[in-house]
Amino acid sequence: MRNQKAVSTVLAGIFMIGIVTSVIDPFFLVQHQLGNQYQFKVQEVAERNRQIGAESFKVSAKIEAGELKVTVQNNGGNAIEVIALFINNALTEVSAVANGGESVDIQTGLNPIGKQVIKVVTSLGNTAAATFPTEEINPGDGGDKGASFVGPLN
């Protein structure tokens, strides 16, 4: 009789270990999977930040056939997609792509009167701005009144 008690205690212990293991294992598996997903997202964000930093472009404008034409010159190696154009804070949605080292012209259909402030936004969120007509800065006047900015605003 004594041997049966000892066997039942051992079996109960093994059974309890099995229950505890089957309850705790899924927790660790989910935790491991979440850790992997987090690492994947960290790598995605790092790659996107690299792409954002690699964009290099400038904006200029001129009158052509009586209309304002905006030119986006891509100075980087990757293609950029222009998704928005602001002229004096008025939004115009556009879709224009400039491959590395190339430029893209955007016809605005506007006949500009006076100073125009032009801002361009890319699909990665980088922005650049320019003024038309561009105003020369006199180094002796002590300021940058009306200066045009050309380049990313990161």
Coordinates of N, CA and C in Angstrom, one line a residue:
M1 N 0.8 -1.2 0.0 CA 0.0 0.0 0.0 C 0.8 1.3 0.0
R2 N 1.9 1.2 0.7 CA 2.8 2.4 0.7 C 3.3 2.8 -0.6
N3 N 3.6 1.8 -1.5 CA 4.2 2.2 -2.8 C 3.2 2.9 -3.7
Q4 N 1.9 2.6 -3.5 CA 0.9 3.2 -4.3 C 0.7 4.7 -3.9
K5 N 0.9 5.0 -2.7 CA 0.8 6.4 -2.3 C 2.0 7.2 -2.9
A6 N 3.1 6.7 -2.9 CA 4.3 7.3 -3.4 C 4.1 7.5 -4.9
V7 N 3.6 6.6 -5.6 CA 3.4 6.7 -7.1 C 2.4 7.7 -7.4
S8 N 1.3 7.8 -6.6 CA 0.3 8.8 -6.9 C 0.8 10.2 -6.6
T9 N 1.6 10.4 -5.6 CA 2.2 11.7 -5.4 C 3.1 12.1 -6.5
V10 N 3.9 11.2 -7.0 CA 4.8 11.5 -8.1 C 4.0 11.8 -9.4
L11 N 3.0 11.1 -9.6 CA 2.1 11.3 -10.8 C 1.4 12.7 -10.7
A12 N 1.0 13.0 -9.5 CA 0.3 14.3 -9.3 C 1.3 15.4 -9.5
G13 N 2.6 15.3 -9.1 CA 3.6 16.3 -9.3 C 3.9 16.5 -10.8
I14 N 4.0 15.4 -11.5 CA 4.2 15.4 -12.9 C 3.1 16.1 -13.6
F15 N 1.8 15.7 -13.2 CA 0.6 16.3 -13.8 C 0.6 17.8 -13.5
M16 N 1.0 18.3 -12.4 CA 1.0 19.7 -12.0 C 2.1 20.5 -12.9
I17 N 3.2 19.8 -13.0 CA 4.3 20.4 -13.9 C 3.8 20.6 -15.3
G18 N 3.1 19.6 -15.8 CA 2.5 19.7 -17.1 C 1.5 20.8 -17.3
I19 N 0.6 21.0 -16.3 CA -0.4 22.0 -16.3 C 0.3 23.4 -16.3
V20 N 1.2 23.6 -15.4 CA 1.9 24.9 -15.2 C 2.7 25.2 -16.5
T21 N 3.3 24.2 -17.1 CA 4.1 24.4 -18.4 C 3.1 24.8 -19.5
S22 N 2.0 24.1 -19.6 CA 1.1 24.4 -20.7 C 0.4 25.7 -20.5
V23 N 0.4 26.3 -19.3 CA -0.2 27.6 -19.1 C 0.8 28.7 -19.4
I24 N 2.1 28.5 -19.0 CA 3.1 29.5 -19.1 C 3.7 29.5 -20.5
D25 N 3.9 28.4 -21.2 CA 4.5 28.4 -22.5 C 3.9 29.4 -23.5
P26 N 2.6 29.4 -23.6 CA 2.0 30.4 -24.6 C 2.3 31.8 -24.3
F27 N 2.4 32.1 -23.0 CA 2.8 33.5 -22.6 C 4.2 33.8 -23.2
F28 N 5.2 32.9 -23.0 CA 6.5 33.2 -23.5 C 6.6 33.2 -25.0
L29 N 5.8 32.3 -25.7 CA 5.7 32.3 -27.1 C 5.2 33.7 -27.7
V30 N 4.1 34.2 -27.1 CA 3.6 35.5 -27.5 C 4.6 36.6 -27.2
Q31 N 5.2 36.5 -26.1 CA 6.2 37.6 -25.8 C 7.4 37.5 -26.8
H32 N 7.8 36.4 -27.2 CA 8.9 36.2 -28.2 C 8.4 36.8 -29.5
Q33 N 7.2 36.4 -29.9 CA 6.6 36.9 -31.2 C 6.5 38.5 -31.2
L34 N 6.1 39.0 -30.1 CA 6.0 40.5 -30.0 C 7.4 41.1 -30.1
G35 N 8.3 40.5 -29.5 CA 9.7 41.0 -29.6 C 10.2 41.0 -31.0
N36 N 9.9 40.0 -31.7 CA 10.3 39.9 -33.1 C 9.6 41.0 -34.0
Q37 N 8.3 41.2 -33.7 CA 7.6 42.2 -34.5 C 8.2 43.6 -34.1
Y38 N 8.5 43.8 -32.9 CA 9.1 45.1 -32.5 C 10.4 45.3 -33.2
Q39 N 11.3 44.3 -33.3 CA 12.6 44.5 -34.0 C 12.3 44.8 -35.5
F40 N 11.4 44.1 -36.1 CA 11.1 44.3 -37.5 C 10.6 45.8 -37.7
K41 N 9.8 46.3 -36.8 CA 9.3 47.7 -37.0 C 10.5 48.7 -36.7
V42 N 11.4 48.4 -35.8 CA 12.5 49.2 -35.6 C 13.4 49.3 -36.9
Q43 N 13.6 48.2 -37.6 CA 14.3 48.2 -38.8 C 13.6 48.9 -39.9
E44 N 12.3 48.8 -40.0 CA 11.5 49.6 -41.0 C 11.6 51.1 -40.7
V45 N 11.5 51.5 -39.5 CA 11.7 52.9 -39.2 C 13.1 53.4 -39.5
A46 N 14.1 52.7 -39.2 CA 15.4 53.1 -39.5 C 15.6 53.2 -41.1
E47 N 15.1 52.3 -41.8 CA 15.2 52.4 -43.3 C 14.4 53.6 -43.8
R48 N 13.2 53.8 -43.3 CA 12.5 55.0 -43.7 C 13.2 56.3 -43.4
N49 N 13.8 56.4 -42.2 CA 14.6 57.6 -41.8 C 15.8 57.7 -42.7
R50 N 16.4 56.6 -43.2 CA 17.5 56.7 -44.1 C 17.0 57.3 -45.4
Q51 N 15.9 56.8 -45.9 CA 15.4 57.3 -47.2 C 15.0 58.8 -47.1
I52 N 14.4 59.2 -46.0 CA 14.1 60.6 -45.8 C 15.3 61.4 -45.8
G53 N 16.4 61.0 -45.1 CA 17.6 61.8 -45.1 C 18.3 61.8 -46.4
A54 N 18.1 60.8 -47.3 CA 18.7 60.7 -48.6 C 18.1 61.6 -49.6
E55 N 16.9 62.1 -49.4 CA 16.3 63.0 -50.4 C 17.0 64.3 -50.4
S56 N 17.3 64.8 -51.5 CA 17.9 66.1 -51.7 C 17.4 66.7 -53.0
F57 N 16.7 67.9 -52.8 CA 16.1 68.5 -54.0 C 16.0 70.0 -53.7
K58 N 15.8 70.8 -54.8 CA 15.6 72.2 -54.7 C 14.4 72.6 -55.6
V59 N 13.8 73.7 -55.2 CA 12.7 74.2 -55.9 C 13.0 75.5 -56.6
S60 N 12.5 75.7 -57.8 CA 12.6 77.0 -58.4 C 11.4 77.3 -59.2
A61 N 11.2 78.5 -59.7 CA 10.0 78.8 -60.5 C 10.3 79.9 -61.5
K62 N 9.5 79.8 -62.6 CA 9.7 80.9 -63.6 C 8.4 81.0 -64.4
I63 N 8.3 82.1 -65.1 CA 7.1 82.3 -65.9 C 7.3 81.7 -67.3
E64 N 6.4 80.9 -67.8 CA 6.5 80.3 -69.1 C 5.1 80.3 -69.7
A65 N 5.0 81.0 -70.9 CA 3.7 81.1 -71.6 C 2.7 81.8 -70.7
G66 N 3.1 82.8 -69.9 CA 2.3 83.6 -69.0 C 1.8 82.9 -67.8
E67 N 2.3 81.6 -67.5 CA 1.9 80.9 -66.3 C 3.1 80.6 -65.5
L68 N 2.9 80.4 -64.2 CA 4.0 80.1 -63.3 C 4.3 78.6 -63.4
K69 N 5.5 78.3 -63.7 CA 6.0 76.9 -63.8 C 7.0 76.6 -62.6
V70 N 6.7 75.6 -61.8 CA 7.6 75.2 -60.7 C 8.4 74.0 -61.2
T71 N 9.7 74.1 -60.9 CA 10.7 73.1 -61.2 C 11.3 72.5 -60.0
V72 N 11.2 71.2 -59.8 CA 11.8 70.5 -58.7 C 13.0 69.7 -59.2
Q73 N 14.2 70.1 -58.8 CA 15.4 69.4 -59.2 C 15.8 68.4 -58.2
N74 N 15.9 67.2 -58.5 CA 16.3 66.1 -57.6 C 17.8 66.0 -57.6
N75 N 18.5 66.3 -56.5 CA 19.9 66.2 -56.5 C 20.4 64.9 -55.9
G76 N 19.5 64.1 -55.4 CA 19.8 62.8 -54.8 C 19.8 61.7 -55.8
G77 N 20.1 60.5 -55.3 CA 20.2 59.3 -56.2 C 18.9 58.5 -56.3
N78 N 18.0 58.7 -55.4 CA 16.7 58.0 -55.4 C 15.6 58.9 -56.0
A79 N 14.6 58.3 -56.5 CA 13.5 59.0 -57.1 C 12.7 59.7 -55.9
I80 N 12.2 60.9 -56.2 CA 11.3 61.5 -55.2 C 9.9 61.7 -55.9
E81 N 8.9 61.7 -55.1 CA 7.5 61.9 -55.6 C 7.0 63.1 -54.9
V82 N 6.7 64.1 -55.7 CA 6.1 65.4 -55.2 C 4.6 65.1 -55.1
I83 N 4.0 65.3 -53.9 CA 2.6 65.0 -53.7 C 1.8 66.3 -53.4
A84 N 2.4 67.4 -53.0 CA 1.7 68.6 -52.7 C 2.5 69.8 -53.1
L85 N 1.8 70.8 -53.6 CA 2.4 72.1 -53.9 C 1.6 73.2 -53.3
F86 N 2.3 74.1 -52.5 CA 1.6 75.2 -51.9 C 2.1 76.5 -52.6
I87 N 1.2 77.3 -53.0 CA 1.6 78.6 -53.6 C 0.8 79.6 -52.7
N88 N 1.6 80.4 -52.0 CA 1.0 81.4 -51.0 C 0.0 80.7 -50.1
N89 N 0.4 79.5 -49.6 CA -0.4 78.7 -48.7 C -1.6 78.1 -49.2
A90 N -1.8 78.2 -50.5 CA -3.0 77.5 -51.2 C -2.5 76.1 -51.7
L91 N -3.1 75.1 -51.2 CA -2.7 73.7 -51.5 C -3.2 73.3 -52.9
T92 N -2.3 72.7 -53.7 CA -2.6 72.0 -54.9 C -2.0 70.6 -54.8
E93 N -2.8 69.6 -54.9 CA -2.3 68.3 -54.9 C -1.8 67.9 -56.3
V94 N -0.6 67.4 -56.3 CA 0.0 67.0 -57.5 C 0.6 65.6 -57.4
S95 N 1.0 65.0 -58.5 CA 1.7 63.7 -58.5 C 2.7 63.8 -59.6
A96 N 3.9 64.0 -59.2 CA 5.0 64.2 -60.1 C 6.2 63.4 -59.5
V97 N 7.0 62.7 -60.4 CA 8.1 62.0 -59.9 C 9.4 62.5 -60.7
A98 N 10.4 62.7 -59.9 CA 11.7 63.1 -60.4 C 12.7 62.0 -60.0
N99 N 13.3 61.3 -61.0 CA 14.3 60.3 -60.8 C 15.6 61.0 -60.3
G100 N 16.5 60.2 -59.8 CA 17.8 60.8 -59.3 C 18.5 61.6 -60.4
G101 N 18.9 62.8 -60.0 CA 19.6 63.7 -60.9 C 18.8 64.4 -62.0
E102 N 17.5 64.1 -62.0 CA 16.6 64.7 -63.0 C 15.7 65.8 -62.3
S103 N 15.0 66.5 -63.2 CA 14.0 67.5 -62.7 C 12.7 67.2 -63.2
V104 N 11.7 67.8 -62.6 CA 10.3 67.6 -63.0 C 9.7 69.0 -63.0
D105 N 8.9 69.4 -64.0 CA 8.2 70.6 -64.1 C 6.8 70.5 -63.8
I106 N 6.2 71.4 -63.0 CA 4.8 71.4 -62.6 C 4.2 72.7 -63.1
Q107 N 3.2 72.6 -64.0 CA 2.5 73.7 -64.5 C 1.4 74.0 -63.5
T108 N 1.4 75.3 -63.0 CA 0.4 75.7 -62.0 C -0.9 76.2 -62.6
G109 N -0.8 76.8 -63.8 CA -2.0 77.4 -64.4 C -2.3 78.8 -63.8
L110 N -1.3 79.3 -63.0 CA -1.5 80.6 -62.4 C -0.8 81.7 -63.1
N111 N -1.4 82.8 -63.2 CA -0.7 84.0 -63.7 C -0.3 84.8 -62.5
P112 N 1.0 84.7 -62.0 CA 1.3 85.3 -60.7 C 1.4 86.8 -60.8
I113 N 0.9 87.4 -59.8 CA 1.0 88.9 -59.6 C 1.7 89.1 -58.2
G114 N 2.8 89.7 -58.2 CA 3.5 90.0 -57.0 C 4.4 88.8 -56.6
K115 N 4.7 88.8 -55.3 CA 5.6 87.8 -54.8 C 4.8 86.5 -54.5
Q116 N 5.4 85.4 -54.9 CA 4.8 84.1 -54.7 C 5.7 83.2 -53.8
V117 N 5.1 82.7 -52.7 CA 5.9 81.8 -51.9 C 5.5 80.3 -52.3
I118 N 6.5 79.6 -52.7 CA 6.2 78.2 -53.2 C 6.8 77.2 -52.2
K119 N 6.0 76.2 -51.9 CA 6.4 75.1 -51.0 C 6.1 73.8 -51.7
V120 N 7.0 72.8 -51.6 CA 6.8 71.5 -52.2 C 6.9 70.5 -51.1
V121 N 6.1 69.5 -51.1 CA 6.1 68.4 -50.1 C 6.2 67.0 -50.9
T122 N 7.2 66.2 -50.4 CA 7.3 64.9 -51.1 C 6.6 63.8 -50.3
S123 N 6.5 62.6 -50.9 CA 5.8 61.5 -50.3 C 6.4 61.1 -49.0
L124 N 7.7 61.3 -48.8 CA 8.3 61.0 -47.5 C 8.2 62.1 -46.5
G125 N 7.6 63.2 -46.8 CA 7.4 64.3 -45.9 C 8.4 65.4 -45.9
N126 N 9.4 65.3 -46.7 CA 10.4 66.4 -46.8 C 9.8 67.6 -47.6
T127 N 10.2 68.8 -47.2 CA 9.7 70.0 -47.8 C 10.8 70.9 -48.3
A128 N 10.5 71.7 -49.3 CA 11.4 72.7 -49.7 C 10.6 73.9 -50.1
A129 N 11.2 75.1 -50.1 CA 10.5 76.3 -50.4 C 11.3 77.2 -51.3
A130 N 10.6 78.1 -52.0 CA 11.3 79.1 -52.8 C 10.3 80.3 -52.9
T131 N 10.9 81.4 -53.3 CA 10.0 82.6 -53.7 C 10.2 82.9 -55.1
F132 N 9.1 83.5 -55.7 CA 9.2 84.0 -57.0 C 8.6 85.4 -57.1
P133 N 9.1 86.3 -57.7 CA 10.5 86.3 -58.2 C 11.5 86.2 -57.0
T134 N 12.6 85.6 -57.3 CA 13.6 85.5 -56.2 C 14.2 86.9 -56.0
E135 N 14.5 87.1 -54.8 CA 15.0 88.4 -54.4 C 16.5 88.3 -54.0
E136 N 17.3 89.1 -54.5 CA 18.7 89.1 -54.2 C 18.9 89.7 -52.8
I137 N 19.8 89.1 -52.0 CA 20.0 89.6 -50.7 C 21.3 90.4 -50.7
N138 N 21.2 91.7 -50.2 CA 22.3 92.5 -50.2 C 23.0 92.3 -48.9
P139 N 24.3 91.8 -48.9 CA 25.0 91.4 -47.7 C 25.1 92.6 -46.7
G140 N 25.0 93.8 -47.3 CA 25.2 95.0 -46.4 C 24.0 95.4 -45.7
D141 N 22.8 94.8 -45.9 CA 21.6 95.4 -45.3 C 21.3 94.7 -44.0
G142 N 22.1 93.8 -43.5 CA 22.0 93.2 -42.2 C 20.8 92.3 -42.0
G143 N 20.3 91.7 -43.0 CA 19.2 90.7 -42.8 C 19.0 89.9 -44.0
D144 N 18.0 89.0 -43.9 CA 17.6 88.2 -45.0 C 16.2 88.4 -45.4
K145 N 15.8 89.7 -45.5 CA 14.5 90.0 -45.9 C 14.2 89.5 -47.3
G146 N 13.1 88.7 -47.4 CA 12.7 88.2 -48.7 C 13.6 87.1 -49.2
A147 N 14.4 86.6 -48.4 CA 15.4 85.6 -49.0 C 14.6 84.3 -49.3
S148 N 15.0 83.7 -50.4 CA 14.4 82.4 -50.7 C 15.2 81.3 -50.2
F149 N 14.5 80.3 -49.7 CA 15.2 79.1 -49.1 C 15.1 78.0 -50.2
V150 N 16.1 77.4 -50.4 CA 16.2 76.3 -51.4 C 16.8 75.1 -50.7
G151 N 16.1 74.0 -50.5 CA 16.6 72.8 -49.9 C 15.7 72.2 -48.9
P152 N 16.0 71.0 -48.5 CA 15.1 70.3 -47.5 C 14.9 71.0 -46.2
L153 N 13.8 71.0 -45.6 CA 13.5 71.6 -44.3 C 13.4 70.5 -43.3
N154 N 14.5 69.7 -43.0 CA 14.4 68.6 -42.1 C 14.6 69.1 -40.7

